[in-house]
């Protein structure tokens, strides 16, 4: 989302004082995170070969084939290239999908694009189209001022307000990307105005959406409960909801602590939002009133009637465009096309990895480890790393049934193990390659989008490394559920 017309990305990024001296060190950190992710992904395979489990000694162990290893290596190379040069990794993902699918797997173009994330793409296009208009006509500023009055000047309280709002939306049945799509424009706009780090604000929205995302009324909560029940190990829906809320709350507190220690709570030299108008000085009028009414209609349509947020946002945006025809081309330019390419390319490529059985092989090797607690930990990491780049719902559908043999042959709590897997799969959606993370990047200012993307990727790397371990440690060994 852009709040100033026709600003170029490169000069603003190249001459940012914060980026220039620390760029080599930041790149090294990103490379280390990427290497760690690759090692974690291959760890289950290596350990499965070295430490065969006693459960099925007569069956031959499944190992990775060349057709699985080569695409995985290509994925790591893509990350390294995207870190070193300002290339859109989504474009690389689409090209790699064609190369691997057509030449290695003999797939047609329709088969390669079978898992193309059309719904996610439409969501990003619709939301950024509508809210680019809301930004340009001043509606976002009106919402920001209302938030300022709500916290009465205590701006660092606002991330918690958005955390609770996102949790309430998803607990009532909103799918987490829809909740993030509805809240991100106002929240990120406020972050810039008050010099709160946009990555902090984005993380709180996403964590809040996941905190309420497994309530008995939510899509994800019902899905996980039904899958577990169908596979013979029913779980407590209430316990799943409480566990998810608690882990995301703890993760948010840890985020504040870590960013405070790094001096990153405030984004900029000062800690006062002197550039902001005094609360109450902006009153909605004209197009702003219509835009606010359309936002309410969007909430009713998505929450009350479960309509797809992408189509609803496009419809609302078209209505705004009809009353402002002269600026329609500017509104089209407000769509975050780079984010669309990034998400579409990465999800398409990772779907090929799932097609050739990379994730399944890693998970099956994890089951060969033998020690139930260790198997649960490895499964949490495999599903966490995979969900950072792919559909969390798809991976939950695949991985929860795989926990059946583990739960049948051990004394582990079914509710605790399934909750740990579910939380590990969703909490990593702060990744800019997932829908939620991509929406945060898409709502960043145009001249700051590249910086937010890089820093959100670093933050997501830390979450991928820490969150599965946190969920496992709190829920599996303790037997608290």
CSV table of C-alpha atoms in Angstrom, one decimal:
chain,number,residue,atom,x,y,z
A,1,UNK,CA,0.0,0.0,0.0
A,2,UNK,CA,1.3,3.5,-0.9
A,3,UNK,CA,0.5,6.7,0.8
A,4,UNK,CA,2.4,8.9,-1.6
A,5,UNK,CA,2.1,8.8,-5.3
A,6,UNK,CA,4.9,7.6,-7.6
A,7,UNK,CA,7.7,7.2,-5.2
A,8,UNK,CA,10.6,5.0,-6.4
A,9,UNK,CA,11.8,2.2,-4.2
A,10,UNK,CA,15.5,1.9,-5.0
A,11,UNK,CA,16.7,5.4,-4.0
A,12,UNK,CA,14.9,5.4,-0.7
A,13,UNK,CA,16.2,1.9,0.2
A,14,UNK,CA,19.8,2.6,-0.9
A,15,UNK,CA,20.2,5.9,1.0
A,16,UNK,CA,18.5,4.8,4.3
A,17,UNK,CA,21.1,5.5,7.0
A,18,UNK,CA,20.0,2.5,9.0
A,19,UNK,CA,20.5,0.1,6.1
A,20,UNK,CA,23.8,1.3,4.7
A,21,UNK,CA,26.3,0.5,7.4
A,22,UNK,CA,24.6,-2.7,8.6
A,23,UNK,CA,23.8,-4.2,5.3
A,24,UNK,CA,26.6,-6.8,5.1
A,25,UNK,CA,26.0,-7.9,8.6
A,26,UNK,CA,22.3,-8.2,8.0
A,27,UNK,CA,22.9,-10.2,4.9
A,28,UNK,CA,25.1,-12.6,6.9
A,29,UNK,CA,22.3,-13.0,9.5
A,30,UNK,CA,19.8,-13.8,6.7
A,31,UNK,CA,22.1,-16.3,5.1
A,32,UNK,CA,22.7,-18.0,8.5
A,33,UNK,CA,18.9,-18.2,9.1
A,34,UNK,CA,18.4,-19.7,5.6
A,35,UNK,CA,21.2,-22.2,6.2
A,36,UNK,CA,19.6,-23.1,9.5
A,37,UNK,CA,16.3,-23.7,7.9
A,38,UNK,CA,17.8,-25.9,5.3
A,39,UNK,CA,19.7,-27.9,8.0
A,40,UNK,CA,16.5,-28.3,10.0
A,41,UNK,CA,14.7,-29.5,6.9
A,42,UNK,CA,17.3,-32.2,6.2
A,43,UNK,CA,17.9,-33.1,9.8
A,44,UNK,CA,14.9,-35.5,10.0
A,45,UNK,CA,16.3,-37.3,6.9
A,46,UNK,CA,19.8,-37.6,8.2
A,47,UNK,CA,18.8,-38.7,11.7
A,48,UNK,CA,16.4,-41.1,10.2
A,49,UNK,CA,19.2,-42.8,8.4
A,50,UNK,CA,21.7,-42.8,11.2
A,51,UNK,CA,19.3,-43.7,14.0
A,52,UNK,CA,16.7,-46.1,12.6
A,53,UNK,CA,13.7,-46.7,14.8
A,54,UNK,CA,12.9,-50.1,16.2
A,55,UNK,CA,9.2,-49.9,15.3
A,56,UNK,CA,9.5,-51.5,11.9
A,57,UNK,CA,12.9,-53.1,11.5
A,58,UNK,CA,11.9,-55.4,8.6
A,59,UNK,CA,10.6,-52.6,6.4
A,60,UNK,CA,13.0,-50.7,4.1
A,61,UNK,CA,13.5,-47.1,5.1
A,62,UNK,CA,12.5,-44.4,2.7
A,63,UNK,CA,15.3,-42.1,1.8
A,64,UNK,CA,15.4,-39.0,-0.3
A,65,UNK,CA,15.8,-39.5,-4.0
A,66,UNK,CA,17.6,-37.2,-6.5
A,67,UNK,CA,14.3,-35.9,-7.8
A,68,UNK,CA,13.5,-34.7,-4.2
A,69,UNK,CA,17.0,-33.4,-3.3
A,70,UNK,CA,17.6,-31.3,-6.4
A,71,UNK,CA,14.4,-29.2,-6.1
A,72,UNK,CA,15.2,-28.7,-2.4
A,73,UNK,CA,18.7,-27.5,-3.3
A,74,UNK,CA,17.2,-25.1,-5.9
A,75,UNK,CA,15.0,-23.6,-3.2
A,76,UNK,CA,18.0,-22.8,-1.0
A,77,UNK,CA,19.9,-21.3,-4.0
A,78,UNK,CA,16.9,-19.1,-4.7
A,79,UNK,CA,17.0,-17.7,-1.2
A,80,UNK,CA,20.7,-17.0,-1.4
A,81,UNK,CA,20.3,-15.2,-4.7
A,82,UNK,CA,17.3,-13.2,-3.5
A,83,UNK,CA,19.3,-12.2,-0.4
A,84,UNK,CA,22.4,-11.1,-2.4
A,85,UNK,CA,20.6,-9.3,-5.3
A,86,UNK,CA,17.3,-7.3,-5.4
A,87,UNK,CA,15.5,-10.0,-7.4
A,88,UNK,CA,11.9,-11.0,-6.8
A,89,UNK,CA,12.1,-14.5,-5.4
A,90,UNK,CA,8.5,-15.1,-6.6
A,91,UNK,CA,9.6,-14.7,-10.2
A,92,UNK,CA,12.5,-17.2,-9.6
A,93,UNK,CA,9.9,-19.5,-8.0
A,94,UNK,CA,7.7,-19.5,-11.1
A,95,UNK,CA,10.7,-20.0,-13.4
A,96,UNK,CA,12.0,-22.8,-11.1
A,97,UNK,CA,8.5,-24.4,-11.1
A,98,UNK,CA,8.6,-24.5,-14.9
A,99,UNK,CA,12.1,-25.9,-15.0
A,100,UNK,CA,11.5,-28.6,-12.4
A,101,UNK,CA,8.0,-29.4,-13.4
A,102,UNK,CA,8.5,-29.5,-17.2
A,103,UNK,CA,12.0,-30.9,-17.6
A,104,UNK,CA,12.4,-33.1,-14.4
A,105,UNK,CA,8.8,-34.2,-13.8
A,106,UNK,CA,7.3,-34.1,-17.3
A,107,UNK,CA,4.3,-32.0,-16.2
A,108,UNK,CA,2.2,-29.8,-18.4
A,109,UNK,CA,1.7,-26.1,-17.7
A,110,UNK,CA,-1.8,-26.9,-16.3
A,111,UNK,CA,-0.4,-29.5,-13.9
A,112,UNK,CA,2.4,-27.1,-12.8
A,113,UNK,CA,-0.1,-24.4,-12.0
A,114,UNK,CA,-2.6,-26.7,-10.4
A,115,UNK,CA,-1.8,-25.4,-6.9
A,116,UNK,CA,-1.4,-21.7,-8.1
A,117,UNK,CA,-2.8,-19.7,-5.1
A,118,UNK,CA,-5.6,-17.9,-6.9
A,119,UNK,CA,-7.5,-17.1,-3.7
A,120,UNK,CA,-4.4,-15.7,-2.0
A,121,UNK,CA,-3.5,-13.6,-5.0
A,122,UNK,CA,-7.1,-12.3,-5.3
A,123,UNK,CA,-7.0,-11.4,-1.6
A,124,UNK,CA,-3.8,-9.4,-1.9
A,125,UNK,CA,-5.0,-7.6,-5.1
A,126,UNK,CA,-8.4,-6.8,-3.7
A,127,UNK,CA,-7.2,-5.6,-0.3
A,128,UNK,CA,-4.3,-3.5,-1.6
A,129,UNK,CA,-6.6,-2.0,-4.3
A,130,UNK,CA,-9.2,-0.9,-1.9
A,131,UNK,CA,-7.0,0.3,0.9
A,132,UNK,CA,-4.7,2.2,-1.5
A,133,UNK,CA,-7.8,4.3,-2.1
A,134,UNK,CA,-8.5,4.5,1.6
A,135,UNK,CA,-5.0,5.7,2.2
A,136,UNK,CA,-5.1,8.3,-0.6
A,137,UNK,CA,-8.4,9.8,0.4
A,138,UNK,CA,-7.4,10.2,4.0
A,139,UNK,CA,-9.6,7.5,5.5
A,140,UNK,CA,-6.7,5.6,7.1
A,141,UNK,CA,-5.6,8.8,8.8
A,142,UNK,CA,-9.1,9.1,10.3
A,143,UNK,CA,-8.8,5.5,11.6
A,144,UNK,CA,-5.4,6.2,13.0
A,145,UNK,CA,-6.6,9.3,14.9
A,146,UNK,CA,-9.4,7.2,16.4
A,147,UNK,CA,-6.8,4.7,17.6
A,148,UNK,CA,-4.7,7.5,19.0
A,149,UNK,CA,-7.7,8.7,21.0
A,150,UNK,CA,-8.4,5.2,22.2
A,151,UNK,CA,-5.0,4.7,23.8
A,152,UNK,CA,-4.8,8.4,25.0
A,153,UNK,CA,-1.3,9.0,23.8
A,154,UNK,CA,0.2,5.7,25.0
A,155,UNK,CA,1.1,4.6,21.5
A,156,UNK,CA,3.0,1.5,22.6
A,157,UNK,CA,-0.3,0.1,23.9
A,158,UNK,CA,-1.8,0.1,20.5
A,159,UNK,CA,-0.1,-3.1,19.2
A,160,UNK,CA,-1.9,-4.9,22.1
A,161,UNK,CA,-5.2,-3.3,21.0
A,162,UNK,CA,-4.7,-4.7,17.5
A,163,UNK,CA,-3.6,-8.1,19.0
A,164,UNK,CA,-6.9,-8.3,20.9
A,165,UNK,CA,-9.0,-7.1,17.9
A,166,UNK,CA,-7.4,-9.7,15.6
A,167,UNK,CA,-7.9,-12.4,18.2
A,168,UNK,CA,-11.6,-11.4,18.6
A,169,UNK,CA,-12.2,-11.5,14.8
A,170,UNK,CA,-10.7,-15.0,14.3
A,171,UNK,CA,-12.3,-16.4,17.5
A,172,UNK,CA,-15.6,-15.4,16.0
A,173,UNK,CA,-14.9,-17.4,12.8
A,174,UNK,CA,-12.9,-15.1,10.6
A,175,UNK,CA,-10.1,-16.8,8.7
A,176,UNK,CA,-6.8,-15.4,9.9
A,177,UNK,CA,-5.7,-13.9,6.5
A,178,UNK,CA,-9.1,-12.0,6.3
A,179,UNK,CA,-8.6,-10.6,9.8
A,180,UNK,CA,-5.0,-9.5,9.0
A,181,UNK,CA,-6.3,-8.0,5.7
A,182,UNK,CA,-8.9,-6.0,7.5
A,183,UNK,CA,-6.6,-4.7,10.3
A,184,UNK,CA,-3.2,-4.3,8.6
A,185,UNK,CA,-3.8,-1.1,6.7
A,186,UNK,CA,-4.8,1.0,9.7
A,187,UNK,CA,-2.3,-0.7,12.0
A,188,UNK,CA,0.7,-0.3,9.7
A,189,UNK,CA,-0.4,3.3,8.9
A,190,UNK,CA,-0.4,4.0,12.6
A,191,UNK,CA,3.0,2.4,13.1
A,192,UNK,CA,4.5,4.9,10.6
A,193,UNK,CA,2.8,7.9,12.1
A,194,UNK,CA,3.9,7.0,15.7
A,195,UNK,CA,7.3,5.6,14.8
A,196,UNK,CA,6.4,2.1,16.1
A,197,UNK,CA,8.4,-0.4,14.1
A,198,UNK,CA,6.1,-1.7,11.4
A,199,UNK,CA,7.4,-5.3,11.8
A,200,UNK,CA,6.4,-5.2,15.5
A,201,UNK,CA,2.9,-4.0,14.6
A,202,UNK,CA,2.6,-6.6,11.8
A,203,UNK,CA,3.8,-9.4,14.2
A,204,UNK,CA,1.2,-8.4,16.8
A,205,UNK,CA,-1.7,-8.5,14.3
A,206,UNK,CA,-0.6,-11.9,13.0
A,207,UNK,CA,0.0,-13.3,16.5
A,208,UNK,CA,-3.4,-12.0,17.6
A,209,UNK,CA,-5.1,-13.6,14.6
A,210,UNK,CA,-3.5,-16.9,15.4
A,211,UNK,CA,-4.3,-16.5,19.2
A,212,UNK,CA,-8.0,-16.7,18.4
A,213,UNK,CA,-7.6,-18.9,15.3
A,214,UNK,CA,-8.3,-22.2,17.0
A,215,UNK,CA,-11.5,-21.4,18.9
A,216,UNK,CA,-14.4,-23.8,18.6
A,217,UNK,CA,-16.1,-21.4,16.2
A,218,UNK,CA,-13.1,-20.9,13.9
A,219,UNK,CA,-12.5,-22.7,10.7
A,220,UNK,CA,-9.0,-23.9,11.8
A,221,UNK,CA,-10.3,-25.1,15.2
A,222,UNK,CA,-13.1,-27.2,13.7
A,223,UNK,CA,-10.7,-28.5,11.0
A,224,UNK,CA,-8.1,-29.7,13.5
A,225,UNK,CA,-10.7,-31.2,15.8
A,226,UNK,CA,-12.4,-33.1,13.0
A,227,UNK,CA,-9.2,-34.5,11.5
A,228,UNK,CA,-8.0,-35.7,14.9
A,229,UNK,CA,-11.4,-37.3,15.6
A,230,UNK,CA,-11.4,-39.0,12.3
A,231,UNK,CA,-8.0,-40.5,13.0
A,232,UNK,CA,-9.0,-41.9,16.3
A,233,UNK,CA,-7.5,-39.4,18.8
A,234,UNK,CA,-10.2,-36.8,19.8
A,235,UNK,CA,-8.9,-33.6,21.4
A,236,UNK,CA,-10.4,-30.9,23.5
A,237,UNK,CA,-11.4,-27.9,21.4
A,238,UNK,CA,-11.3,-25.6,24.5
A,239,UNK,CA,-7.8,-26.7,25.4
A,240,UNK,CA,-6.6,-26.2,21.8
A,241,UNK,CA,-8.0,-22.6,21.9
A,242,UNK,CA,-6.4,-21.8,25.2
A,243,UNK,CA,-3.1,-23.3,24.2
A,244,UNK,CA,-3.0,-21.3,21.0
A,245,UNK,CA,-3.9,-18.1,22.7
A,246,UNK,CA,-1.3,-18.6,25.5
A,247,UNK,CA,1.6,-19.5,23.1
A,248,UNK,CA,0.9,-16.5,20.8
A,249,UNK,CA,0.6,-14.2,23.8
A,250,UNK,CA,3.9,-15.4,25.2
A,251,UNK,CA,5.5,-15.0,21.7
A,252,UNK,CA,4.2,-11.4,21.5
A,253,UNK,CA,5.7,-10.6,25.0
A,254,UNK,CA,9.0,-12.2,23.9
A,255,UNK,CA,8.9,-10.1,20.7
A,256,UNK,CA,8.6,-6.9,22.7
A,257,UNK,CA,11.4,-7.9,25.0
A,258,UNK,CA,13.8,-8.8,22.2
A,259,UNK,CA,13.0,-5.7,20.2
A,260,UNK,CA,13.4,-3.5,23.3
A,261,UNK,CA,16.8,-5.1,24.0
A,262,UNK,CA,17.8,-4.4,20.3
A,263,UNK,CA,16.4,-0.9,20.5
A,264,UNK,CA,13.9,-1.6,17.7
A,265,UNK,CA,10.6,-0.8,19.4
A,266,UNK,CA,10.7,2.6,17.9
A,267,UNK,CA,11.4,3.0,14.2
A,268,UNK,CA,13.6,6.1,14.0
A,269,UNK,CA,15.7,8.3,16.1
A,270,UNK,CA,12.9,9.9,18.1
A,271,UNK,CA,10.3,8.4,20.3
A,272,UNK,CA,7.7,11.1,20.0
A,273,UNK,CA,5.2,11.2,17.2
A,274,UNK,CA,5.5,15.0,16.8
A,275,UNK,CA,4.5,14.8,13.1
A,276,UNK,CA,1.0,13.5,14.0
A,277,UNK,CA,-1.9,15.9,14.2
A,278,UNK,CA,-3.5,16.3,17.6
A,279,UNK,CA,-6.2,13.7,18.4
A,280,UNK,CA,-9.6,14.8,17.2
A,281,UNK,CA,-8.4,17.2,14.6
A,282,UNK,CA,-9.4,15.0,11.6
A,283,UNK,CA,-13.0,14.4,11.0
A,284,UNK,CA,-14.4,12.2,8.2
A,285,UNK,CA,-16.1,13.9,5.3
A,286,UNK,CA,-17.2,13.1,1.7
A,287,UNK,CA,-15.3,10.1,0.3
A,288,UNK,CA,-13.9,9.3,3.8
A,289,UNK,CA,-17.5,8.7,5.1
A,290,UNK,CA,-18.3,6.4,2.2
A,291,UNK,CA,-15.0,4.5,2.6
A,292,UNK,CA,-15.7,4.0,6.3
A,293,UNK,CA,-19.2,2.7,5.4
A,294,UNK,CA,-17.6,0.3,2.9
A,295,UNK,CA,-15.2,-1.0,5.5
A,296,UNK,CA,-18.2,-1.7,7.8
A,297,UNK,CA,-19.9,-3.5,4.9
A,298,UNK,CA,-16.8,-5.5,4.2
A,299,UNK,CA,-16.7,-6.6,7.9
A,300,UNK,CA,-20.4,-7.6,7.8
A,301,UNK,CA,-19.9,-9.5,4.5
A,302,UNK,CA,-16.8,-11.4,5.6
A,303,UNK,CA,-17.7,-12.0,9.2
A,304,UNK,CA,-21.5,-12.4,9.0
A,305,UNK,CA,-21.9,-14.0,5.6
A,306,UNK,CA,-18.4,-15.5,5.1
A,307,UNK,CA,-17.9,-14.0,1.7
A,308,UNK,CA,-14.4,-14.1,0.2
A,309,UNK,CA,-12.5,-10.9,1.3
A,310,UNK,CA,-10.8,-10.6,-2.1
A,311,UNK,CA,-14.0,-10.3,-4.1
A,312,UNK,CA,-15.6,-8.0,-1.5
A,313,UNK,CA,-12.6,-5.7,-1.4
A,314,UNK,CA,-12.5,-5.5,-5.2
A,315,UNK,CA,-16.2,-4.6,-5.3
A,316,UNK,CA,-15.8,-1.9,-2.7
A,317,UNK,CA,-12.8,-0.6,-4.5
A,318,UNK,CA,-14.7,-0.5,-7.8
A,319,UNK,CA,-17.4,1.6,-6.2
A,320,UNK,CA,-14.9,4.1,-4.9
A,321,UNK,CA,-13.2,4.2,-8.3
A,322,UNK,CA,-16.5,5.0,-10.0
A,323,UNK,CA,-16.8,8.2,-8.0
A,324,UNK,CA,-13.2,9.1,-8.7
A,325,UNK,CA,-12.6,8.1,-12.3
A,326,UNK,CA,-9.7,10.5,-12.9
A,327,UNK,CA,-7.5,8.8,-10.4
A,328,UNK,CA,-8.4,5.2,-11.3
A,329,UNK,CA,-5.0,4.4,-12.9
A,330,UNK,CA,-3.3,5.6,-9.7
A,331,UNK,CA,-5.5,3.3,-7.7
A,332,UNK,CA,-4.4,0.3,-9.9
A,333,UNK,CA,-0.8,1.3,-9.3
A,334,UNK,CA,-1.5,1.0,-5.5
A,335,UNK,CA,-1.9,-2.8,-5.9
A,336,UNK,CA,1.2,-4.6,-4.5
A,337,UNK,CA,2.1,-6.5,-7.6
A,338,UNK,CA,5.6,-7.4,-6.3
A,339,UNK,CA,3.9,-9.1,-3.3
A,340,UNK,CA,1.5,-10.9,-5.6
A,341,UNK,CA,4.5,-12.3,-7.6
A,342,UNK,CA,6.4,-13.3,-4.5
A,343,UNK,CA,3.5,-15.3,-2.9
A,344,UNK,CA,2.3,-16.8,-6.2
A,345,UNK,CA,5.8,-17.9,-7.2
A,346,UNK,CA,6.8,-19.4,-3.8
A,347,UNK,CA,3.6,-21.3,-3.2
A,348,UNK,CA,3.6,-22.7,-6.7
A,349,UNK,CA,7.2,-23.9,-6.3
A,350,UNK,CA,6.7,-25.4,-2.8
A,351,UNK,CA,3.6,-27.2,-4.1
A,352,UNK,CA,6.0,-29.0,-6.5
A,353,UNK,CA,8.1,-30.0,-3.5
A,354,UNK,CA,5.0,-31.5,-1.8
A,355,UNK,CA,4.1,-33.2,-5.1
A,356,UNK,CA,7.5,-35.0,-5.3
A,357,UNK,CA,7.2,-36.0,-1.6
A,358,UNK,CA,9.9,-33.9,0.0
A,359,UNK,CA,7.8,-33.0,3.1
A,360,UNK,CA,6.3,-36.5,3.4
A,361,UNK,CA,9.8,-38.1,3.2
A,362,UNK,CA,11.2,-35.8,5.9
A,363,UNK,CA,8.2,-36.5,8.2
A,364,UNK,CA,8.5,-40.3,7.7
A,365,UNK,CA,12.1,-40.2,8.5
A,366,UNK,CA,11.2,-38.3,11.7
A,367,UNK,CA,8.9,-41.1,12.7
A,368,UNK,CA,11.8,-43.5,12.5
A,369,UNK,CA,13.7,-41.8,15.3
A,370,UNK,CA,12.0,-44.0,17.9
A,371,UNK,CA,11.9,-41.6,20.9
A,372,UNK,CA,8.3,-40.1,21.1
A,373,UNK,CA,9.3,-36.7,22.5
A,374,UNK,CA,12.0,-36.3,19.9
A,375,UNK,CA,9.6,-37.4,17.1
A,376,UNK,CA,7.1,-34.8,18.3
A,377,UNK,CA,9.8,-32.1,18.3
A,378,UNK,CA,11.1,-33.0,14.8
A,379,UNK,CA,7.5,-33.0,13.5
A,380,UNK,CA,6.9,-29.6,15.0
A,381,UNK,CA,10.0,-28.2,13.2
A,382,UNK,CA,9.2,-29.9,9.9
A,383,UNK,CA,5.6,-28.6,9.8
A,384,UNK,CA,6.8,-25.2,11.1
A,385,UNK,CA,9.5,-24.8,8.4
A,386,UNK,CA,7.1,-26.1,5.7
A,387,UNK,CA,4.3,-23.7,6.8
A,388,UNK,CA,6.6,-20.7,6.5
A,389,UNK,CA,6.5,-21.1,2.8
A,390,UNK,CA,3.3,-23.2,2.1
A,391,UNK,CA,-0.3,-23.5,3.1
A,392,UNK,CA,-0.6,-24.1,6.9
A,393,UNK,CA,-4.0,-25.7,6.3
A,394,UNK,CA,-2.7,-28.2,3.8
A,395,UNK,CA,0.2,-29.2,6.0
A,396,UNK,CA,-2.1,-29.6,9.0
A,397,UNK,CA,-4.3,-31.9,7.0
A,398,UNK,CA,-1.2,-34.0,6.0
A,399,UNK,CA,0.7,-34.0,9.3
A,400,UNK,CA,-2.0,-34.5,12.0
A,401,UNK,CA,-2.8,-38.0,10.7
A,402,UNK,CA,0.9,-38.8,10.8
A,403,UNK,CA,0.9,-38.2,14.5
A,404,UNK,CA,-1.5,-41.2,14.9
A,405,UNK,CA,1.1,-43.9,15.1
A,406,UNK,CA,3.2,-41.8,17.5
A,407,UNK,CA,0.2,-41.3,19.8
A,408,UNK,CA,-0.9,-44.9,19.6
A,409,UNK,CA,2.6,-46.2,20.7
A,410,UNK,CA,3.3,-43.7,23.4
A,411,UNK,CA,1.9,-42.0,26.5
A,412,UNK,CA,2.0,-38.5,24.9
A,413,UNK,CA,-1.1,-36.4,25.3
A,414,UNK,CA,-3.1,-36.3,22.1
A,415,UNK,CA,-4.4,-32.8,22.8
A,416,UNK,CA,-1.0,-31.5,23.7
A,417,UNK,CA,0.8,-33.0,20.7
A,418,UNK,CA,-1.9,-32.0,18.2
A,419,UNK,CA,-2.0,-28.5,19.7
A,420,UNK,CA,1.8,-28.2,19.4
A,421,UNK,CA,1.7,-29.2,15.7
A,422,UNK,CA,-1.2,-26.8,15.0
A,423,UNK,CA,0.5,-23.9,16.7
A,424,UNK,CA,3.9,-24.7,15.0
A,425,UNK,CA,2.1,-24.7,11.6
A,426,UNK,CA,0.4,-21.4,12.1
A,427,UNK,CA,2.6,-19.2,14.2
A,428,UNK,CA,5.3,-19.1,11.5
A,429,UNK,CA,2.8,-17.3,9.2
A,430,UNK,CA,4.7,-14.1,10.0
A,431,UNK,CA,6.9,-15.2,7.1
A,432,UNK,CA,6.6,-12.8,4.1
A,433,UNK,CA,6.0,-15.9,1.9
A,434,UNK,CA,2.8,-16.7,3.7
A,435,UNK,CA,-0.5,-14.8,3.2
A,436,UNK,CA,-0.4,-13.0,6.6
A,437,UNK,CA,3.2,-11.9,6.3
A,438,UNK,CA,2.7,-10.9,2.7
A,439,UNK,CA,-0.2,-8.7,3.7
A,440,UNK,CA,2.0,-6.9,6.2
A,441,UNK,CA,4.6,-6.3,3.5
A,442,UNK,CA,1.9,-5.2,1.0
A,443,UNK,CA,0.6,-2.5,3.4
A,444,UNK,CA,4.1,-1.1,4.1
A,445,UNK,CA,4.9,2.3,2.4
A,446,UNK,CA,6.1,1.8,-1.1
A,447,UNK,CA,9.5,3.4,-0.3
A,448,UNK,CA,9.9,1.2,2.7
A,449,UNK,CA,8.5,-2.1,1.4
A,450,UNK,CA,11.9,-3.7,0.7
A,451,UNK,CA,13.2,-2.9,4.2
A,452,UNK,CA,10.1,-4.3,5.8
A,453,UNK,CA,10.4,-7.4,3.7
A,454,UNK,CA,14.0,-8.0,4.7
A,455,UNK,CA,13.4,-7.3,8.4
A,456,UNK,CA,10.2,-9.4,8.5
A,457,UNK,CA,12.1,-12.3,6.9
A,458,UNK,CA,14.8,-12.0,9.7
A,459,UNK,CA,12.1,-11.9,12.3
A,460,UNK,CA,10.3,-14.9,10.7
A,461,UNK,CA,13.6,-16.8,10.7
A,462,UNK,CA,13.8,-16.3,14.5
A,463,UNK,CA,10.2,-17.4,14.9
A,464,UNK,CA,10.7,-20.5,12.8
A,465,UNK,CA,13.7,-21.5,15.0
A,466,UNK,CA,12.1,-20.7,18.3
A,467,UNK,CA,8.3,-21.1,18.1
A,468,UNK,CA,8.1,-24.8,17.3
A,469,UNK,CA,10.4,-25.4,20.3
A,470,UNK,CA,8.3,-23.2,22.5
A,471,UNK,CA,5.0,-24.9,21.6
A,472,UNK,CA,6.6,-28.3,22.0
A,473,UNK,CA,8.2,-27.5,25.4
A,474,UNK,CA,5.0,-26.0,26.8
A,475,UNK,CA,2.5,-28.6,25.6
A,476,UNK,CA,4.2,-32.0,24.9
A,477,UNK,CA,6.6,-32.9,27.7
A,478,UNK,CA,4.5,-31.2,30.4
A,479,UNK,CA,1.3,-33.2,29.7
A,480,UNK,CA,-0.5,-30.1,30.7
A,481,UNK,CA,-3.4,-30.8,28.2
